[in-house]
Amino acid sequence: MKPSKVSRRAVLKVLVATAPGTVASMALPGCSSDEDRAETARDFFTDPERRALGALANIIVPSEPGAPGAAELGATAYIERLLTAFDVDPPALFADGPFSGRQPLPDGKGGGDALPPNDFLRFRPLDRVTEKAWRIRLYGSKAVDGGTLNEGLVAPVVGLRNLFKEGLRAAVAEAKAPIETLSPEGLHDVFAGLDSELQKAFVELVPQAVWGAPEYGGNPGGAGWKLVHFEGDSQPLGYSLFDEGAGVYHERPEFPMSTKDPAPDPAPLDDGTRAVMAQVVVFTNGKVFP
Amino acid sequence: MSGNKTVLGNASLAAFDVIVIGSGAGGAPVVDVLTRFGKKVLVLEAGANHFDGLDDPRGLVSRFSNDEVKQYSRGLISPDSYVEPRTFRPNEGAGDRTFVGDVNSLAKTVGGAGVHADLKMPRFAPKDFQLGTLLGDTFAGASFADWPVAYDMLEPFYAYVEQTLGIQGQRGSDPYAGPMKADYPMAPGNKMYVASRIEDGANKLGINVFPYPSAVNSRPYQGRPACVDCGFCSGYGCPSNAKGSPAVTMLRRALLSQLCQLQCETRVVKLLANGAGTRIDGVECIGPDGKRVTFRADQYVLAASPIEDARLLLLSGNLGNASGMVGRCLTFHLQTVAVGIFEDRLHSHRGKAVSHGFSDFRGVPMDPTKPLGGIVEISGGPGAVEEATFYARILTTLGQQFDGVRFKRLMQQSPGRERIVALVMQAEDAPQLTNRVDLDPAVKDLDGLPVPRITYSSHKFELGARDFYAPKLMSLLQASGAKYGFVAPIDEISASAHVMGTLRSGSDPRTSVTNPEGRFHGLENLYASDGSLFPTSSGYNPTHTLVSLATRVAGDMVFPGSPERVLA
Ligand SMILES: Cc1cc2nc3c(=O)[nH]c(=O)nc-3n(C[C@H](O)[C@H](O)[C@H](O)COP(=O)(O)OP(=O)(O)OC[C@H]3O[C@@H](n4cnc5c(N)ncnc54)[C@H](O)[C@@H]3O)c2cc1C
Ligand code: SF4
């Protein structure tokens, strides 16, 4: 836990998550360019399951005209690559570093334009303990030798592979039509009928896919970052560029660190977001300042 | 088995003067000092290594990156509670445990948590070392004690650490701070825009905002580049090594000395004592392949962080515990987090998490108009994945159905990254005998060893300070122009990464575990050198004091009675 960032420290940590329901969404084809992906196995799901996965992921980040949803943003590939992480060596879990090659190297003069190679395309090897933990997470505690550590004290871990495979298999089998062709209400019902752990896994993994580094399979070409006006990984250039000759920092005019952004606000708070913030304030006994 | 290199430094060394357990902020300074004075040192580190060339003079390459999936979502260097859980209960009356999982775990990697801390490094203030005298028994249930070292004794060590790690800051800018004989080696770096906005409000209220001292280069320093304010600092290893963590400074220097060998992915599971229980004869470890192995040396230093230190002593037959104090007086900082959301965009994710703070809420001992709180960090926002987690929790709590369209709008409009500030007060945590680490009676880790159990509840002392200062933090948010403000509720299981106490140091063997020099009472060749020694927690981030104290412990091992001689 980080003592210095907002995130999990804030109110939301203590608000007990209820199983998510669904909203209307449209099915969309899978993700596009593979240029910035590391190669891993991808044949865990059948085609109908994969299409169902995309349609259900769109419940978390819906597709809209001109604004892609989770399926277009690579949620299926991200999840499938996670579930098959051990099919490659080293397992495709922790991308290497330090740089992705998306940002240039600083030149010591307060600028820079030479791109470093993309280290994120490789993966870090796992140590004995980390490997065991991830095998348990993906395959389930009962499927891993020595994985059931505290039987009777701690519930067994259901592996993510089984959770997704069985959940999608059943959903596809039970649906009256291919899931991606269902009406928004029909999709909504399928999602609500999923195991609550699987629903939670969607809520957790889809954002990772859409806004994590593209090398994990989602966020093709940084499209997820663009959608939300986020610059993504900034190294090695960063935001403060040190000029070694002059001994001072310069900033990037379009992405300043210490002053206001020059561009107009691309997405001001709307009434719906204000309503959510107001509810958070009520929950936490906070204040809307006049 | 790992594909990583698991032996760093001089692999041919086979006999050692000292074994250091843990390569983090408590271990690295000891290894550095001892090797500078000719000792052969073996470092045993449970975690894996993510630096290339840490032991190679030709170059150092970090394998950390601006990658949220790797570090925030999948926890590259965090102990995994599926295989290394801890347990928790608020008090003894709550039964064996109320929770199994992640409880205050620090990083497990070569270099420890200093690798992914953003390393805000203020010194403690002189009065922080005297709370036993200044507060006495005023607060029932609290065990305030004086430190066996005073600020003046630590001052030269603070100065040494500032130069060695490379700490940026502005001398004299914190009115509560103690005297500094030398300047920081580097001026403060760039100010985050969010800090300027809070300073606007602070000026109206008479609050003094200053640049937060941090072990981050604001210019190229000792072969490492200037920080570029990349925005992924707290919780992330630095891709360019601009962060002067103990790993890339002190530990690296030791590894280059040819007098140090570091075995990673090697966890010490037992200290082996002689028959009389007065000396340590060896340490039993589980190595990278899962097999047991024993190492021996003349002296041993425990620097595995307070919870694991205590656990190891208890796993070793309750070693060093004649006082019954092992594991007790565990302290964190009670963090009061006031969150402000602004109407306009502050791009508060750009920067090194915190560039400025203020100490006006640190308080004055025994002054009811200024209770002892702590330094306040003006913290920026997270990356997009972490931000999404924040909204997902809100939406799954507020609505029956997950409102995907609103989720997307929240991400696009970004109240939780672009427009957010968190004022984080790190308040003094009253030490209590009942707040402690012991071994869980039933829960085991992947190697079948009992896991640490944390019994912990906040004291009225820090809860009162929180009640006192939280409205003031809210007023500051308002004065700064925030639109929404709220104080995050307290987590029952503290998530603070500031972990202190458990092997309290003091002169009296009846009330302390270690002596003023960090050596265990009754164990002639065992020392501790991390935050476990702290008798009280202060209201400042702990790591500068921890590293300085560890340097002093090592100094005393080299020059008994004259530890400052190692600073020359
Ligand atoms: C995200 C984050 C941000 C932080 N920011 C700040 C900050 O800004 N300022 C500040 O002052 N502090 C900060 N901290 C806290 C700071 O990191 C700690 O105070 C410091 O690292 C503690 O040092 P340590 O040596 O006690 O423990 P660690 O640094 O955790 O090192 C202990 C090492 O021992 C190893 N170990 C444990 N058990 C064993 C065993 N049995 N055998 C062998 N090895 C073992 C561990 O793997 C670990 O590497 C932060 C922490 C985190 C997690
Ligand atoms: S903000 Fe600076 S010190 Fe922190 S990780 Fe980025 S470059 Fe390194």
PDB file of N, CA, C and O in Angstrom, chain B residues 84-107:
ATOM      1  N   GLU B  84       2.192 -16.055   0.943  1.00  0.00           N
ATOM      2  CA  GLU B  84       2.839 -15.473   2.122  1.00  0.00           C
ATOM      3  C   GLU B  84       1.847 -14.548   2.827  1.00  0.00           C
ATOM      4  O   GLU B  84       2.057 -13.338   2.880  1.00  0.00           O
ATOM      5  N   PRO B  85       0.753 -15.121   3.339  1.00  0.00           N
ATOM      6  CA  PRO B  85      -0.237 -14.262   3.987  1.00  0.00           C
ATOM      7  C   PRO B  85       0.243 -13.797   5.359  1.00  0.00           C
ATOM      8  O   PRO B  85       1.238 -14.302   5.891  1.00  0.00           O
ATOM      9  N   ARG B  86      -0.412 -12.809   5.877  1.00  0.00           N
ATOM     10  CA  ARG B  86      -0.288 -12.445   7.290  1.00  0.00           C
ATOM     11  C   ARG B  86      -1.690 -12.460   7.868  1.00  0.00           C
ATOM     12  O   ARG B  86      -2.669 -12.489   7.113  1.00  0.00           O
ATOM     13  N   THR B  87      -1.795 -12.424   9.174  1.00  0.00           N
ATOM     14  CA  THR B  87      -3.137 -12.376   9.753  1.00  0.00           C
ATOM     15  C   THR B  87      -3.250 -11.160  10.663  1.00  0.00           C
ATOM     16  O   THR B  87      -2.247 -10.562  11.072  1.00  0.00           O
ATOM     17  N   PHE B  88      -4.490 -10.827  10.960  1.00  0.00           N
ATOM     18  CA  PHE B  88      -4.770  -9.597  11.702  1.00  0.00           C
ATOM     19  C   PHE B  88      -5.906  -9.840  12.684  1.00  0.00           C
ATOM     20  O   PHE B  88      -6.813 -10.625  12.427  1.00  0.00           O
ATOM     21  N   ARG B  89      -5.846  -9.125  13.787  1.00  0.00           N
ATOM     22  CA  ARG B  89      -7.000  -8.996  14.679  1.00  0.00           C
ATOM     23  C   ARG B  89      -6.844  -7.662  15.394  1.00  0.00           C
ATOM     24  O   ARG B  89      -5.720  -7.199  15.644  1.00  0.00           O
ATOM     25  N   PRO B  90      -7.952  -7.021  15.734  1.00  0.00           N
ATOM     26  CA  PRO B  90      -7.832  -5.705  16.364  1.00  0.00           C
ATOM     27  C   PRO B  90      -7.343  -5.788  17.803  1.00  0.00           C
ATOM     28  O   PRO B  90      -6.684  -4.864  18.293  1.00  0.00           O
ATOM     29  N   ASN B  91      -7.674  -6.880  18.478  1.00  0.00           N
ATOM     30  CA  ASN B  91      -7.227  -7.048  19.866  1.00  0.00           C
ATOM     31  C   ASN B  91      -7.335  -8.522  20.237  1.00  0.00           C
ATOM     32  O   ASN B  91      -7.923  -9.316  19.480  1.00  0.00           O
ATOM     33  N   GLU B  92      -6.819  -8.891  21.395  1.00  0.00           N
ATOM     34  CA  GLU B  92      -6.800 -10.311  21.772  1.00  0.00           C
ATOM     35  C   GLU B  92      -8.190 -10.886  21.918  1.00  0.00           C
ATOM     36  O   GLU B  92      -8.425 -12.064  21.680  1.00  0.00           O
ATOM     37  N   GLY B  93      -9.134 -10.025  22.320  1.00  0.00           N
ATOM     38  CA  GLY B  93     -10.503 -10.494  22.525  1.00  0.00           C
ATOM     39  C   GLY B  93     -11.206 -10.886  21.235  1.00  0.00           C
ATOM     40  O   GLY B  93     -12.270 -11.512  21.263  1.00  0.00           O
ATOM     41  N   ALA B  94     -10.615 -10.543  20.103  1.00  0.00           N
ATOM     42  CA  ALA B  94     -11.294 -10.792  18.827  1.00  0.00           C
ATOM     43  C   ALA B  94     -11.076 -12.217  18.312  1.00  0.00           C
ATOM     44  O   ALA B  94     -11.483 -12.544  17.198  1.00  0.00           O
ATOM     45  N   GLY B  95     -10.445 -13.055  19.113  1.00  0.00           N
ATOM     46  CA  GLY B  95     -10.204 -14.432  18.672  1.00  0.00           C
ATOM     47  C   GLY B  95      -8.849 -14.562  18.007  1.00  0.00           C
ATOM     48  O   GLY B  95      -8.017 -13.661  18.063  1.00  0.00           O
ATOM     49  N   ASP B  96      -8.636 -15.711  17.358  1.00  0.00           N
ATOM     50  CA  ASP B  96      -7.314 -15.969  16.778  1.00  0.00           C
ATOM     51  C   ASP B  96      -6.970 -14.972  15.678  1.00  0.00           C
ATOM     52  O   ASP B  96      -5.816 -14.586  15.513  1.00  0.00           O
ATOM     53  N   ARG B  97      -7.948 -14.608  14.906  1.00  0.00           N
ATOM     54  CA  ARG B  97      -7.707 -13.663  13.801  1.00  0.00           C
ATOM     55  C   ARG B  97      -9.038 -13.242  13.210  1.00  0.00           C
ATOM     56  O   ARG B  97     -10.017 -13.980  13.315  1.00  0.00           O
ATOM     57  N   THR B  98      -9.056 -12.057  12.612  1.00  0.00           N
ATOM     58  CA  THR B  98     -10.265 -11.631  11.909  1.00  0.00           C
ATOM     59  C   THR B  98     -10.013 -11.499  10.408  1.00  0.00           C
ATOM     60  O   THR B  98     -10.927 -11.248   9.641  1.00  0.00           O
ATOM     61  N   PHE B  99      -8.761 -11.639  10.002  1.00  0.00           N
ATOM     62  CA  PHE B  99      -8.433 -11.448   8.589  1.00  0.00           C
ATOM     63  C   PHE B  99      -7.175 -12.241   8.245  1.00  0.00           C
ATOM     64  O   PHE B  99      -6.245 -12.325   9.040  1.00  0.00           O
ATOM     65  N   VAL B 100      -7.178 -12.818   7.056  1.00  0.00           N
ATOM     66  CA  VAL B 100      -5.978 -13.467   6.513  1.00  0.00           C
ATOM     67  C   VAL B 100      -5.692 -12.834   5.159  1.00  0.00           C
ATOM     68  O   VAL B 100      -6.577 -12.784   4.304  1.00  0.00           O
ATOM     69  N   GLY B 101      -4.487 -12.344   4.949  1.00  0.00           N
ATOM     70  CA  GLY B 101      -4.171 -11.729   3.651  1.00  0.00           C
ATOM     71  C   GLY B 101      -2.987 -10.802   3.772  1.00  0.00           C
ATOM     72  O   GLY B 101      -2.019 -11.104   4.468  1.00  0.00           O
ATOM     73  N   ASP B 102      -3.103  -9.653   3.107  1.00  0.00           N
ATOM     74  CA  ASP B 102      -1.999  -8.703   3.086  1.00  0.00           C
ATOM     75  C   ASP B 102      -2.162  -7.716   4.240  1.00  0.00           C
ATOM     76  O   ASP B 102      -3.132  -6.975   4.275  1.00  0.00           O
ATOM     77  N   VAL B 103      -1.238  -7.704   5.165  1.00  0.00           N
ATOM     78  CA  VAL B 103      -1.293  -6.773   6.290  1.00  0.00           C
ATOM     79  C   VAL B 103       0.048  -6.030   6.347  1.00  0.00           C
ATOM     80  O   VAL B 103       1.071  -6.606   6.699  1.00  0.00           O
ATOM     81  N   ASN B 104       0.031  -4.772   5.976  1.00  0.00           N
ATOM     82  CA  ASN B 104       1.226  -3.919   6.071  1.00  0.00           C
ATOM     83  C   ASN B 104       2.480  -4.531   5.476  1.00  0.00           C
ATOM     84  O   ASN B 104       3.570  -4.366   6.018  1.00  0.00           O
ATOM     85  N   SER B 105       2.338  -5.231   4.364  1.00  0.00           N
ATOM     86  CA  SER B 105       3.565  -5.814   3.822  1.00  0.00           C
ATOM     87  C   SER B 105       4.370  -4.738   3.094  1.00  0.00           C
ATOM     88  O   SER B 105       3.812  -3.856   2.452  1.00  0.00           O
ATOM     89  N   LEU B 106       5.667  -4.809   3.245  1.00  0.00           N
ATOM     90  CA  LEU B 106       6.570  -3.954   2.486  1.00  0.00           C
ATOM     91  C   LEU B 106       7.059  -4.774   1.287  1.00  0.00           C
ATOM     92  O   LEU B 106       6.677  -5.920   1.121  1.00  0.00           O
ATOM     93  N   ALA B 107       7.902  -4.181   0.496  1.00  0.00           N
ATOM     94  CA  ALA B 107       8.339  -4.896  -0.705  1.00  0.00           C
ATOM     95  C   ALA B 107       9.267  -6.047  -0.354  1.00  0.00           C
ATOM     96  O   ALA B 107       9.903  -6.062   0.690  1.00  0.00           O
TER      97      ALA B 107
END
